[in-house]
JSON list of C-alpha atoms in Angstrom, two decimals:
[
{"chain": "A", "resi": 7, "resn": "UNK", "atom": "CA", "xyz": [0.00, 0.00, 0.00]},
{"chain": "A", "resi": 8, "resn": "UNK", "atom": "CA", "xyz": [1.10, 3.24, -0.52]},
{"chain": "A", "resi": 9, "resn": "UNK", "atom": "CA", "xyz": [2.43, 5.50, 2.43]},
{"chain": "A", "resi": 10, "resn": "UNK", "atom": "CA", "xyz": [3.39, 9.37, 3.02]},
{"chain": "A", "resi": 11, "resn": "UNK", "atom": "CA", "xyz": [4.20, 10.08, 6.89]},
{"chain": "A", "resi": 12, "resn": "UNK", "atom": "CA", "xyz": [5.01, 13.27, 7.93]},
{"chain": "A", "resi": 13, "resn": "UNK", "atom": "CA", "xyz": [6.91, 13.69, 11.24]},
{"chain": "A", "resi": 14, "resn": "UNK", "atom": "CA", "xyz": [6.73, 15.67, 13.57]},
{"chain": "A", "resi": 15, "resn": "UNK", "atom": "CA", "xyz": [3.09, 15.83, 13.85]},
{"chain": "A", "resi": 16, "resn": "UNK", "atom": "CA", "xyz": [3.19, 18.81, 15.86]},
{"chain": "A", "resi": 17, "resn": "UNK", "atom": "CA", "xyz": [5.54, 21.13, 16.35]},
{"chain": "A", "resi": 18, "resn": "UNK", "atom": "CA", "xyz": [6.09, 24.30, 18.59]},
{"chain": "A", "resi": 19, "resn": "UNK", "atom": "CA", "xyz": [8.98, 26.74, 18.01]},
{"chain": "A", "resi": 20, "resn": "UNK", "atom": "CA", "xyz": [9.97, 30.58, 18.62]},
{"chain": "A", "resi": 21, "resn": "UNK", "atom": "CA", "xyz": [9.93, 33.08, 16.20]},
{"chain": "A", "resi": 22, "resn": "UNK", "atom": "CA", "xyz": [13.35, 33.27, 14.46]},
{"chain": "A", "resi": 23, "resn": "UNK", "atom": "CA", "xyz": [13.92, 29.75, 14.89]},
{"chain": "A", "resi": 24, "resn": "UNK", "atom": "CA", "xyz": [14.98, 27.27, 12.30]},
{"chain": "A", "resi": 25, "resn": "UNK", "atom": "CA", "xyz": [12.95, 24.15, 11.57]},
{"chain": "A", "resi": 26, "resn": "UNK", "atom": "CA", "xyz": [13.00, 20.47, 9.48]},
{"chain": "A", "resi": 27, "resn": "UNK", "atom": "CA", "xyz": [10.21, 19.57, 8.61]},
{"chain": "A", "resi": 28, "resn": "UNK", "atom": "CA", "xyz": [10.42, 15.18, 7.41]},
{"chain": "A", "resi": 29, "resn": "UNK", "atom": "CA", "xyz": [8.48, 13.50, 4.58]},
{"chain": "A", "resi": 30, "resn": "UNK", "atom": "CA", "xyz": [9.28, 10.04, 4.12]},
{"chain": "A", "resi": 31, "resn": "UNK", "atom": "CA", "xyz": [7.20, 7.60, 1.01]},
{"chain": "A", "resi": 32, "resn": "UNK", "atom": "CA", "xyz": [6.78, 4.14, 0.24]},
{"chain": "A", "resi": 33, "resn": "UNK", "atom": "CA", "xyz": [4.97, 4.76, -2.79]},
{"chain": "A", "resi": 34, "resn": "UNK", "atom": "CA", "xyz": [5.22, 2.67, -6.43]},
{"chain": "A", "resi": 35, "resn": "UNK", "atom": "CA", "xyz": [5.52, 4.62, -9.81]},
{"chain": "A", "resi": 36, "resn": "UNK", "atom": "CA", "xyz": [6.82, 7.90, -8.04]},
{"chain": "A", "resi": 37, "resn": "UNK", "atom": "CA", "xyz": [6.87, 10.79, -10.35]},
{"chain": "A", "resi": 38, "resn": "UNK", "atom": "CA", "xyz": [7.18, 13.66, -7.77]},
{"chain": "A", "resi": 39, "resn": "UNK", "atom": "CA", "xyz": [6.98, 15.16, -4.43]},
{"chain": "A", "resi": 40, "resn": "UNK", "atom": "CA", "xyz": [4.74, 18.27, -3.33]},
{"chain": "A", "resi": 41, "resn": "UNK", "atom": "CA", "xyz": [4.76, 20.57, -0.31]},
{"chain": "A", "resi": 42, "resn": "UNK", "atom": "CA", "xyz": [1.75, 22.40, 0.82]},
{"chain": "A", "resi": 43, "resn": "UNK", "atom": "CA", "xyz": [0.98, 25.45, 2.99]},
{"chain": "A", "resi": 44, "resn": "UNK", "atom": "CA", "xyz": [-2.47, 24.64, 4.40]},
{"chain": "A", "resi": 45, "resn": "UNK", "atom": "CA", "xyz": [-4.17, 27.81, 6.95]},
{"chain": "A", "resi": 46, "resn": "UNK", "atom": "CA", "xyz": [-7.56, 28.34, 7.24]},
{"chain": "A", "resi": 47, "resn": "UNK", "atom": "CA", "xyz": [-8.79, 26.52, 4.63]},
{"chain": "A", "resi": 48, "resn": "UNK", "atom": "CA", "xyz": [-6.90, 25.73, 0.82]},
{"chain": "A", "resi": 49, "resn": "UNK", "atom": "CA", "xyz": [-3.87, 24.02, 0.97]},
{"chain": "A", "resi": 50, "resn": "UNK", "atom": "CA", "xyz": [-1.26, 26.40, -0.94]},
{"chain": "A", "resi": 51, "resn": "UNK", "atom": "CA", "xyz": [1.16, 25.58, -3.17]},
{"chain": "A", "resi": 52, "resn": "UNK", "atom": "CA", "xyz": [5.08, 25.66, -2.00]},
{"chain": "A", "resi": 53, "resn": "UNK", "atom": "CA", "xyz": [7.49, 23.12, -4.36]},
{"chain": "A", "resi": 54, "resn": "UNK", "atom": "CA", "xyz": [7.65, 20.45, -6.15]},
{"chain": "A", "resi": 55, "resn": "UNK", "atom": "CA", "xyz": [9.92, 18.41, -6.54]},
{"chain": "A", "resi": 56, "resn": "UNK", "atom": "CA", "xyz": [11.03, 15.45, -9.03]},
{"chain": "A", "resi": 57, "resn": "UNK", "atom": "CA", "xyz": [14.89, 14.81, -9.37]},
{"chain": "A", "resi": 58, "resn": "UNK", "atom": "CA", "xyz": [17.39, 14.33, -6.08]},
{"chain": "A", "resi": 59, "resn": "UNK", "atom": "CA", "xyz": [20.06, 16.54, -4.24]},
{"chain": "A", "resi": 60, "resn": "UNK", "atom": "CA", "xyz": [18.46, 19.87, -6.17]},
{"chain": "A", "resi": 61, "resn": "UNK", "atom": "CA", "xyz": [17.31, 22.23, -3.65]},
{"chain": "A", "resi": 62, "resn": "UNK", "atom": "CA", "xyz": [14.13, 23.80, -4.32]},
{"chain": "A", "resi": 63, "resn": "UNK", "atom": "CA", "xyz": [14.11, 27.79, -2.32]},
{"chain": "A", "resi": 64, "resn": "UNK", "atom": "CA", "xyz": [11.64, 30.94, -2.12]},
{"chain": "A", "resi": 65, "resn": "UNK", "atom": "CA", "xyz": [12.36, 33.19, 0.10]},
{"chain": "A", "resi": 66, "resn": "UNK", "atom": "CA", "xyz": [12.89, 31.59, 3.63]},
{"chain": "A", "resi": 67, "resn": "UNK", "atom": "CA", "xyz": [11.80, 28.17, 2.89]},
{"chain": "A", "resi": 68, "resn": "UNK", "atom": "CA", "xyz": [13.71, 25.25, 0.45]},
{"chain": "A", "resi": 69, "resn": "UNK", "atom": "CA", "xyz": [13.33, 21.82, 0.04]},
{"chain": "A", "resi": 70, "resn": "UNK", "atom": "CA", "xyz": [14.99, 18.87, -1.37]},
{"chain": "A", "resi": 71, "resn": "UNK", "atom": "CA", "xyz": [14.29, 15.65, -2.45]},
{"chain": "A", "resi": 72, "resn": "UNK", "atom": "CA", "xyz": [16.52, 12.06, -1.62]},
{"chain": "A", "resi": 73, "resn": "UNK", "atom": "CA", "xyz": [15.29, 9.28, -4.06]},
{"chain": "A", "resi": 74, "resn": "UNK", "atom": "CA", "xyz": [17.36, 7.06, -2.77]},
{"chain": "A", "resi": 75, "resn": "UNK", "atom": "CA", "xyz": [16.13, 6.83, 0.53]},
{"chain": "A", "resi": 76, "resn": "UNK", "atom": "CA", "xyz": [12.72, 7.94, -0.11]},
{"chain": "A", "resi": 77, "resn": "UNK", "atom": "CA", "xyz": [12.28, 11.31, 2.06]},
{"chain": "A", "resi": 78, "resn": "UNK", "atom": "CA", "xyz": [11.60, 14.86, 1.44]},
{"chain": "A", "resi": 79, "resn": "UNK", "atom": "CA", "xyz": [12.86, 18.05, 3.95]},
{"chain": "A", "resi": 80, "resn": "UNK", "atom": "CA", "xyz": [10.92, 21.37, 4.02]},
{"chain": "A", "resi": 81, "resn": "UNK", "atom": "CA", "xyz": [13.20, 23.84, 5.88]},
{"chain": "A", "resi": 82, "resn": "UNK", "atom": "CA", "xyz": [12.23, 27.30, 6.91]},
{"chain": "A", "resi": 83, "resn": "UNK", "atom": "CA", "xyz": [14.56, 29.99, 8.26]},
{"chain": "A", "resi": 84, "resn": "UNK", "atom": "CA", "xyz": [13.95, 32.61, 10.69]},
{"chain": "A", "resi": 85, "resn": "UNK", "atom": "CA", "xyz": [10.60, 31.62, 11.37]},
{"chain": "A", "resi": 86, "resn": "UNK", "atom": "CA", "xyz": [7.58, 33.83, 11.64]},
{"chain": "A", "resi": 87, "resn": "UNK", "atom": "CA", "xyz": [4.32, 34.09, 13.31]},
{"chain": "A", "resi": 88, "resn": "UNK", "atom": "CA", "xyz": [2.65, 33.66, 9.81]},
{"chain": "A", "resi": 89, "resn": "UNK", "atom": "CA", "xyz": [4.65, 30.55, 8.81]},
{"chain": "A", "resi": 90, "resn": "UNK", "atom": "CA", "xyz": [1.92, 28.88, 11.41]},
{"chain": "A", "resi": 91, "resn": "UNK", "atom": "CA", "xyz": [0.03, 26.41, 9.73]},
{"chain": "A", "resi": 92, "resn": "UNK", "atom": "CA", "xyz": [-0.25, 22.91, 8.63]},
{"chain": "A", "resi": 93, "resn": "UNK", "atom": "CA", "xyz": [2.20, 21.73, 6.05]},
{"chain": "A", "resi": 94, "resn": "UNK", "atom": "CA", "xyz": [1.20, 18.79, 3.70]},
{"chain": "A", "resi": 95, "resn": "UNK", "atom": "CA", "xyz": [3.32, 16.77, 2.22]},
{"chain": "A", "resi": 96, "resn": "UNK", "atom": "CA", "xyz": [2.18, 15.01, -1.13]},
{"chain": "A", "resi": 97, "resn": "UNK", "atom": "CA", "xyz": [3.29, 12.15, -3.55]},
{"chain": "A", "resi": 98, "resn": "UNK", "atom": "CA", "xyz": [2.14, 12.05, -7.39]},
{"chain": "A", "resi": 99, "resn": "UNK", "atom": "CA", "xyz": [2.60, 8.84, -9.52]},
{"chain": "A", "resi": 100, "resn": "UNK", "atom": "CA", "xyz": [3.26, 7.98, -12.76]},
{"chain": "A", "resi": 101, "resn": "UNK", "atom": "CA", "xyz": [1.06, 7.16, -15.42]},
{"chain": "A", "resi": 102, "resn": "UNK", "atom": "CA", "xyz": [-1.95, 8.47, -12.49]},
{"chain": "A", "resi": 103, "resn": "UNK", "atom": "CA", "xyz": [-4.10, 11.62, -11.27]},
{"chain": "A", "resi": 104, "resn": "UNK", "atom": "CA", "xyz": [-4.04, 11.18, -7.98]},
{"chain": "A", "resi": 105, "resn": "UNK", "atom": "CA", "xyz": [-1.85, 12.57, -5.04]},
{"chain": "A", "resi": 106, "resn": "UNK", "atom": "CA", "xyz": [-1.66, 11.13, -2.16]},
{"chain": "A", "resi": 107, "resn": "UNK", "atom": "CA", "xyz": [-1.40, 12.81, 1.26]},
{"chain": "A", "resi": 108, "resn": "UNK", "atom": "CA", "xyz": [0.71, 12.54, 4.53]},
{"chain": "A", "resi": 109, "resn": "UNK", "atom": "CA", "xyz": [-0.99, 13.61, 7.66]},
{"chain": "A", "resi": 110, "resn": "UNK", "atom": "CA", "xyz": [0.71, 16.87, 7.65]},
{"chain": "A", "resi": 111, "resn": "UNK", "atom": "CA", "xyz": [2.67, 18.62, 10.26]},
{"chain": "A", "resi": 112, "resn": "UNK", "atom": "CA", "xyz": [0.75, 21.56, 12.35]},
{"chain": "A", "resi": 113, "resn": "UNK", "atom": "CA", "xyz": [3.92, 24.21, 12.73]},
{"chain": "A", "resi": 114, "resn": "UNK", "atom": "CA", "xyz": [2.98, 26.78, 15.50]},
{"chain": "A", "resi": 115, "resn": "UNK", "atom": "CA", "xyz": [5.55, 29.72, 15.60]},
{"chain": "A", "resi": 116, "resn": "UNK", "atom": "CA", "xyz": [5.50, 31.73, 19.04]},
{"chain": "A", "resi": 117, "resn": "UNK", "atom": "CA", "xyz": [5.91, 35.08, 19.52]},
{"chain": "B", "resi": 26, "resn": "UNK", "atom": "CA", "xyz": [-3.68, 36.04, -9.87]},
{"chain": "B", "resi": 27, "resn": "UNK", "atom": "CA", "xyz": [-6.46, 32.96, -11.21]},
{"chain": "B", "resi": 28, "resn": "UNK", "atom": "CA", "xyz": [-7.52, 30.92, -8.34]},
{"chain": "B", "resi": 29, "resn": "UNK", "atom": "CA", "xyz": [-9.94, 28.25, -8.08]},
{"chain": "B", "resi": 30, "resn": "UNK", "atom": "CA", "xyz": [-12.92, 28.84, -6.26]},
{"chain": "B", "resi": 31, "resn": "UNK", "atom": "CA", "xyz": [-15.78, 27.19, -4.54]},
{"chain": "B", "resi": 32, "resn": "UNK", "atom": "CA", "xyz": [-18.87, 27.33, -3.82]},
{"chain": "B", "resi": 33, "resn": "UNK", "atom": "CA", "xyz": [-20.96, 27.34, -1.08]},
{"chain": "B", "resi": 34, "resn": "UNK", "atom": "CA", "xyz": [-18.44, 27.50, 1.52]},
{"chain": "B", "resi": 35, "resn": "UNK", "atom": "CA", "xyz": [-20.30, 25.36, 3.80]},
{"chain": "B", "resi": 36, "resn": "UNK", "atom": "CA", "xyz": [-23.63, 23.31, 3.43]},
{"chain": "B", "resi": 37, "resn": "UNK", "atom": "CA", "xyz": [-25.64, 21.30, 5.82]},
{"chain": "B", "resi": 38, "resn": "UNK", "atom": "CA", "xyz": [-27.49, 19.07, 4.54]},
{"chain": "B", "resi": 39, "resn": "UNK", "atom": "CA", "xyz": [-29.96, 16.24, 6.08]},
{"chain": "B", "resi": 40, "resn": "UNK", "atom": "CA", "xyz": [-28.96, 12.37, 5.44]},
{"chain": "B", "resi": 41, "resn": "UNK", "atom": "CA", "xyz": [-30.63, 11.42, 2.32]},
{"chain": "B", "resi": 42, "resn": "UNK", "atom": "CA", "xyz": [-30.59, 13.96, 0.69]},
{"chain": "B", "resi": 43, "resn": "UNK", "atom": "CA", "xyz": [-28.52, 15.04, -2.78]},
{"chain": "B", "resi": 44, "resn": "UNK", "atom": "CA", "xyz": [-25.60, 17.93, -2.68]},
{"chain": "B", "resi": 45, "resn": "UNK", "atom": "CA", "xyz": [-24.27, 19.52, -5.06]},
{"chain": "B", "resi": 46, "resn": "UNK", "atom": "CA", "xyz": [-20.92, 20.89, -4.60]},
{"chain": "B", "resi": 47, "resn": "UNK", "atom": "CA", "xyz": [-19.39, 23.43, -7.18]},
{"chain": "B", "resi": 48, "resn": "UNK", "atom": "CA", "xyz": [-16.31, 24.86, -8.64]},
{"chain": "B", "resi": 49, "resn": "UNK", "atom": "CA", "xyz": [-14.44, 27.24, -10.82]},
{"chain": "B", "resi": 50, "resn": "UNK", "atom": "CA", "xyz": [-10.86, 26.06, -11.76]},
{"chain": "B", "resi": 51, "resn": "UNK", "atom": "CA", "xyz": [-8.32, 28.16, -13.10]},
{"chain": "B", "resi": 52, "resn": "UNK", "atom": "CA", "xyz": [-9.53, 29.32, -17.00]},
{"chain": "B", "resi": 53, "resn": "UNK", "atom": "CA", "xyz": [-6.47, 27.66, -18.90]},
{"chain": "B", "resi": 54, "resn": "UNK", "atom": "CA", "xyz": [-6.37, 24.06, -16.63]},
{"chain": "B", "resi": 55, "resn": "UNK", "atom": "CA", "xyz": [-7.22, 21.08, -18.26]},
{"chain": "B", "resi": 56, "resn": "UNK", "atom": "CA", "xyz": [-7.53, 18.52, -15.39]},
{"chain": "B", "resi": 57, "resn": "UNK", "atom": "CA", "xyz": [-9.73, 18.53, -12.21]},
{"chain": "B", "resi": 58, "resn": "UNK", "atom": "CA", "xyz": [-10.15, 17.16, -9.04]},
{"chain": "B", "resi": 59, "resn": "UNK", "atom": "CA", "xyz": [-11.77, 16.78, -6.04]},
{"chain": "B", "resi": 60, "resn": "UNK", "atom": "CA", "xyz": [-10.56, 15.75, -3.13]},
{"chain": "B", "resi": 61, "resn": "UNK", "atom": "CA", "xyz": [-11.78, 15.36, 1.01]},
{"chain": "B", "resi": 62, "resn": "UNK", "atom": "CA", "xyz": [-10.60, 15.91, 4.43]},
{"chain": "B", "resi": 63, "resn": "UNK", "atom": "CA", "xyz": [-13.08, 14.53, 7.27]},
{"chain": "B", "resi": 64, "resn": "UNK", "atom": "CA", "xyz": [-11.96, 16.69, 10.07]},
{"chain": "B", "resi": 65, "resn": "UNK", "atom": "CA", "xyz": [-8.44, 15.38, 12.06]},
{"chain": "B", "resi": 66, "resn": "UNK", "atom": "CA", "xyz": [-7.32, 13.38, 9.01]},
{"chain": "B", "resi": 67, "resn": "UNK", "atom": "CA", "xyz": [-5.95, 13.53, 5.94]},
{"chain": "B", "resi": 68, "resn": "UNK", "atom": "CA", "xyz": [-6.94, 14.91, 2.14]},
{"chain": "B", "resi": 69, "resn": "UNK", "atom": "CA", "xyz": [-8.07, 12.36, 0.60]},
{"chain": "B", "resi": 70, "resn": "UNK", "atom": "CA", "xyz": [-8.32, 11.99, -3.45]},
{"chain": "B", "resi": 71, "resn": "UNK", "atom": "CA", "xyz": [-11.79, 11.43, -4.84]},
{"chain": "B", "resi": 72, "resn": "UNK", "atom": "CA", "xyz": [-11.70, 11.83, -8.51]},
{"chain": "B", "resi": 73, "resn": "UNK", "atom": "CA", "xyz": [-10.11, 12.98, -11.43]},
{"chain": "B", "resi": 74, "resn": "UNK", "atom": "CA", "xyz": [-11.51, 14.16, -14.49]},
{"chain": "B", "resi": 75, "resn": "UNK", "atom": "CA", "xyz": [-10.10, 15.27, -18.16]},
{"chain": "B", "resi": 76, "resn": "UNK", "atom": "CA", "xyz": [-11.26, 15.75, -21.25]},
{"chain": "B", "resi": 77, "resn": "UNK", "atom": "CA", "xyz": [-15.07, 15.07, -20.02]},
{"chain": "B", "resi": 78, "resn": "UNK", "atom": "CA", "xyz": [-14.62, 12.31, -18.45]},
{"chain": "B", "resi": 79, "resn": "UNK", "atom": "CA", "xyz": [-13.54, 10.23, -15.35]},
{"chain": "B", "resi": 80, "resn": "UNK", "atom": "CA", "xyz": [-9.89, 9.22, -15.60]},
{"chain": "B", "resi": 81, "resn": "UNK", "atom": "CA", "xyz": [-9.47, 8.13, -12.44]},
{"chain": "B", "resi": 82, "resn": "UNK", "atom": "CA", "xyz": [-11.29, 7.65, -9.00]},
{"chain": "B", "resi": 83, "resn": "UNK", "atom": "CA", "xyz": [-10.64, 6.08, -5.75]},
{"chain": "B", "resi": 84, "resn": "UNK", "atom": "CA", "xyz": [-12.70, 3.47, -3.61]},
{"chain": "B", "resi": 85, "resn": "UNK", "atom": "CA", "xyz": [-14.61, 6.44, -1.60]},
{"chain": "B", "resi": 86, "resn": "UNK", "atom": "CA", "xyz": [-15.97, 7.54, -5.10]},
{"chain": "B", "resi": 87, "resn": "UNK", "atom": "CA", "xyz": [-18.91, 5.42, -4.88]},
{"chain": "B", "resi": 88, "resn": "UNK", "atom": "CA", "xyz": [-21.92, 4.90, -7.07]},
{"chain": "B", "resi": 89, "resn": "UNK", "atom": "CA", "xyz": [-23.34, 7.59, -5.20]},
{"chain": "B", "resi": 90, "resn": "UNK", "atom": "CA", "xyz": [-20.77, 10.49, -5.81]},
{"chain": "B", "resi": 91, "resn": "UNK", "atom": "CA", "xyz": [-20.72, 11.88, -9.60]},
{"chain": "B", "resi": 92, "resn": "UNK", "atom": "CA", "xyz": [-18.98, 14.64, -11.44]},
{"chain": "B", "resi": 93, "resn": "UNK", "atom": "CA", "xyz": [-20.09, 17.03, -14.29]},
{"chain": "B", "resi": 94, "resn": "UNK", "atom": "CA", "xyz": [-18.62, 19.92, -16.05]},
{"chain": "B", "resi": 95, "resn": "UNK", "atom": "CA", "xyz": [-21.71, 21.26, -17.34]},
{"chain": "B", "resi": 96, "resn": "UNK", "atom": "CA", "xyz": [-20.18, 24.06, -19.60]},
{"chain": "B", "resi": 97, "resn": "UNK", "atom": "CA", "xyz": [-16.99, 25.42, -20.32]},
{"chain": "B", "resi": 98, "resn": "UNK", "atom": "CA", "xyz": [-15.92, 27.25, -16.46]},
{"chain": "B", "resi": 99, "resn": "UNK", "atom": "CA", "xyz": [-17.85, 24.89, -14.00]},
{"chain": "B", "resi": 100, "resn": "UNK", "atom": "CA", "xyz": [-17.04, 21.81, -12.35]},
{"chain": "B", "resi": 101, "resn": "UNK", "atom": "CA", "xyz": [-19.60, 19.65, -9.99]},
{"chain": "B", "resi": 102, "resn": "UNK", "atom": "CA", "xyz": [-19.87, 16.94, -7.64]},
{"chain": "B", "resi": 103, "resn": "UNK", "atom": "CA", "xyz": [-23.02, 15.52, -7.07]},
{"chain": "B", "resi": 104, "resn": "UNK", "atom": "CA", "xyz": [-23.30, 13.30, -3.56]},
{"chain": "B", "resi": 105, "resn": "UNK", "atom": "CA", "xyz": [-27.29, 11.49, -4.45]},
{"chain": "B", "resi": 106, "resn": "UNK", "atom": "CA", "xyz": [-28.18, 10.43, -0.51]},
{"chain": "B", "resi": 107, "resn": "UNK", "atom": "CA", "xyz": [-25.91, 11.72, 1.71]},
{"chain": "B", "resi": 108, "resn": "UNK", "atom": "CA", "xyz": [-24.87, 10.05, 4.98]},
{"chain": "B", "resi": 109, "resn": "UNK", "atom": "CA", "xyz": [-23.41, 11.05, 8.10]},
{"chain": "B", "resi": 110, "resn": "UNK", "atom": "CA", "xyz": [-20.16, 10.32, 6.92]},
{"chain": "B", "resi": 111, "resn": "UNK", "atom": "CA", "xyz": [-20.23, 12.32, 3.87]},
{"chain": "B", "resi": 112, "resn": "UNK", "atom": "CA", "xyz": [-19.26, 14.99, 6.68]},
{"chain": "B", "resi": 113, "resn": "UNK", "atom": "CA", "xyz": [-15.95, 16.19, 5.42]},
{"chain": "B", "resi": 114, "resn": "UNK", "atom": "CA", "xyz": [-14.28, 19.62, 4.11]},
{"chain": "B", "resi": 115, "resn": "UNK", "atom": "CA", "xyz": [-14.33, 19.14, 0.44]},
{"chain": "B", "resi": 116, "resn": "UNK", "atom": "CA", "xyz": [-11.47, 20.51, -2.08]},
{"chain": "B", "resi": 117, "resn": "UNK", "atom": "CA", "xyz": [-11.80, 20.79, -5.38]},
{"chain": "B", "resi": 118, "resn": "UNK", "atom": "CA", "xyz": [-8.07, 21.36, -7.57]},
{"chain": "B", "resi": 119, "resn": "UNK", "atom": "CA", "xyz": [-6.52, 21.52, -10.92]},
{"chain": "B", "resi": 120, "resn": "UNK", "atom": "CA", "xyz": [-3.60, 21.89, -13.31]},
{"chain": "B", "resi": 121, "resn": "UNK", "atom": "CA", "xyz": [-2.58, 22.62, -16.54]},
{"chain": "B", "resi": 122, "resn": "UNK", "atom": "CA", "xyz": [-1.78, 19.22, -17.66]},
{"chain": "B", "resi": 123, "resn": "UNK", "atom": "CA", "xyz": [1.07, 20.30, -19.91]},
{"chain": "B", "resi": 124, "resn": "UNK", "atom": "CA", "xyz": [4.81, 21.72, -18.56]},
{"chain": "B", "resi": 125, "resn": "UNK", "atom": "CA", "xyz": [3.74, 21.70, -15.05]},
{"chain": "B", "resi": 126, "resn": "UNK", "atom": "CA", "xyz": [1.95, 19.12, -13.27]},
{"chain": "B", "resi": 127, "resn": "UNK", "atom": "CA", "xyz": [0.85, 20.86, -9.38]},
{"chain": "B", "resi": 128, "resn": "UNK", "atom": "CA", "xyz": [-2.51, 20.99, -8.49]},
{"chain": "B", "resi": 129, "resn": "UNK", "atom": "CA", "xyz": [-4.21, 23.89, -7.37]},
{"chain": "B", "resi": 130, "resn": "UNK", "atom": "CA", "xyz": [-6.93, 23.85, -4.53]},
{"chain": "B", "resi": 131, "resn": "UNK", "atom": "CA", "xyz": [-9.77, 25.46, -4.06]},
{"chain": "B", "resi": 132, "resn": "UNK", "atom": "CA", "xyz": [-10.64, 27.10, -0.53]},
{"chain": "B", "resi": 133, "resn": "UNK", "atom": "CA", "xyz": [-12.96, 23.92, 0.29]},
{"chain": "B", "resi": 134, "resn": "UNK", "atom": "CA", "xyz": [-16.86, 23.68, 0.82]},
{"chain": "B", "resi": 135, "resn": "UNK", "atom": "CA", "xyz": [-17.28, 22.38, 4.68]},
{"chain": "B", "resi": 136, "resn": "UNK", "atom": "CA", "xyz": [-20.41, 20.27, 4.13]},
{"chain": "B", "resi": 137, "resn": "UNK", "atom": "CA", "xyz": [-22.09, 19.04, 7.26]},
{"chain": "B", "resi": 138, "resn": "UNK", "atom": "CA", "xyz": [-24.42, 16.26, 7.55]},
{"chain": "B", "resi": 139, "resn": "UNK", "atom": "CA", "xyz": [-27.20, 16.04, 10.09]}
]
């Protein structure tokens, strides 16, 4: 079966701190990787990410992508009171529509 | 900048009876989805749809969930006799289906079943 697992689940930090966020797969037919922003409501587009070792960056967040051992990092500097939210990680297949969701991490950044 | 959009943003709705969720994707996508989050877990993919038709669905989409797109902006998911269960935050998404293959959601109808 296939499997996205996000860790940490939850995760509480001050603001200016550094985090990791972890994405690990078990997936067959992997075409590529996606991170979400989810707040209120729509989960919002951050990366994606298909080929291993290239980072992926805007602004204060980046990402990259290890094929060989099947996991994901979402990294975001100097963290801010708005970077709190749920972040979703997602797998797409080939030759399918579908993605398929971890259980996301809920980031809370303190003043 | 386009964005896809949804409407109602939340419906409640008696068991039984039929739903119709709707959305807008972004003018120049080709592909379409919907997808669900019951509250605490994850998003869940329902269905896919391209070129008027199903191209793919999952084992939730059940003979009583169906999609339209009824003209050329609008995209619909029909839920005949809704249960309890149906209870869920529902997304709808899409993509261009050429260069660039990331979905897009939709801010979500909450639809609550009573």
């Amino acid at each position: 079966e296939d499997k996205v697992v996000q860790s940490p689940l939850s995760l509480v930090v001050h603001e200016g701190d550094t985090v990791t966020l972890n994405c690990s797969y078990e997936v067959t037919n992997f075409r590529s990787l996606l991170w979400y922003k989810q707040e209120k409501k729509a989960p919002t587009f951050l990366f994606m990410l298909t080929s291993s070792g290239i980072e992926k960056k805007s602004g204060r967040l980046s990402s990259i992508l290890d094929k060989k051992e099947l996991f994901s990092i979402l990294n975001i500097t100097a963290t801010q009171t708005g970077d709190s939210a749920v972040y979703l990680c997602a797998v797409e297949f080939q030759g399918a529509q579908k993605l398929v969701f971890g259980q996301g991490t809920r980031l809370t950044i303190n003043p | 900048e386009p964005e896809v959009t949804q409407t109602p943003s939340h419906q409640v709705t008696q068991m039984g009876q039929e739903v119709i969720l709707r959305c807008v994707p972004i003018s120049n996508h080709l592909y379409f989805y919907w997808y669900r989050q019951i509250l605490g877990q994850k998003v869940e993919f329902l269905v896919s749809f391209y070129n008027n038709e199903i191209s793919e669905k999952s084992e939730i989409f059940d003979d009583q969930f169906s999609v339209e797109r009824p003209d050329g902006s609008n995209f619909t998911l029909k839920i005949r006799s809704t249960k309890l269960e149906d209870s869920a935050m529902y997304f709808c998404a899409s993509r261009t289906g050429t260069a660039s293959y990331e979905q897009y959601f939709g801010p979500g109808t909450r639809l609550t079943v009573t």
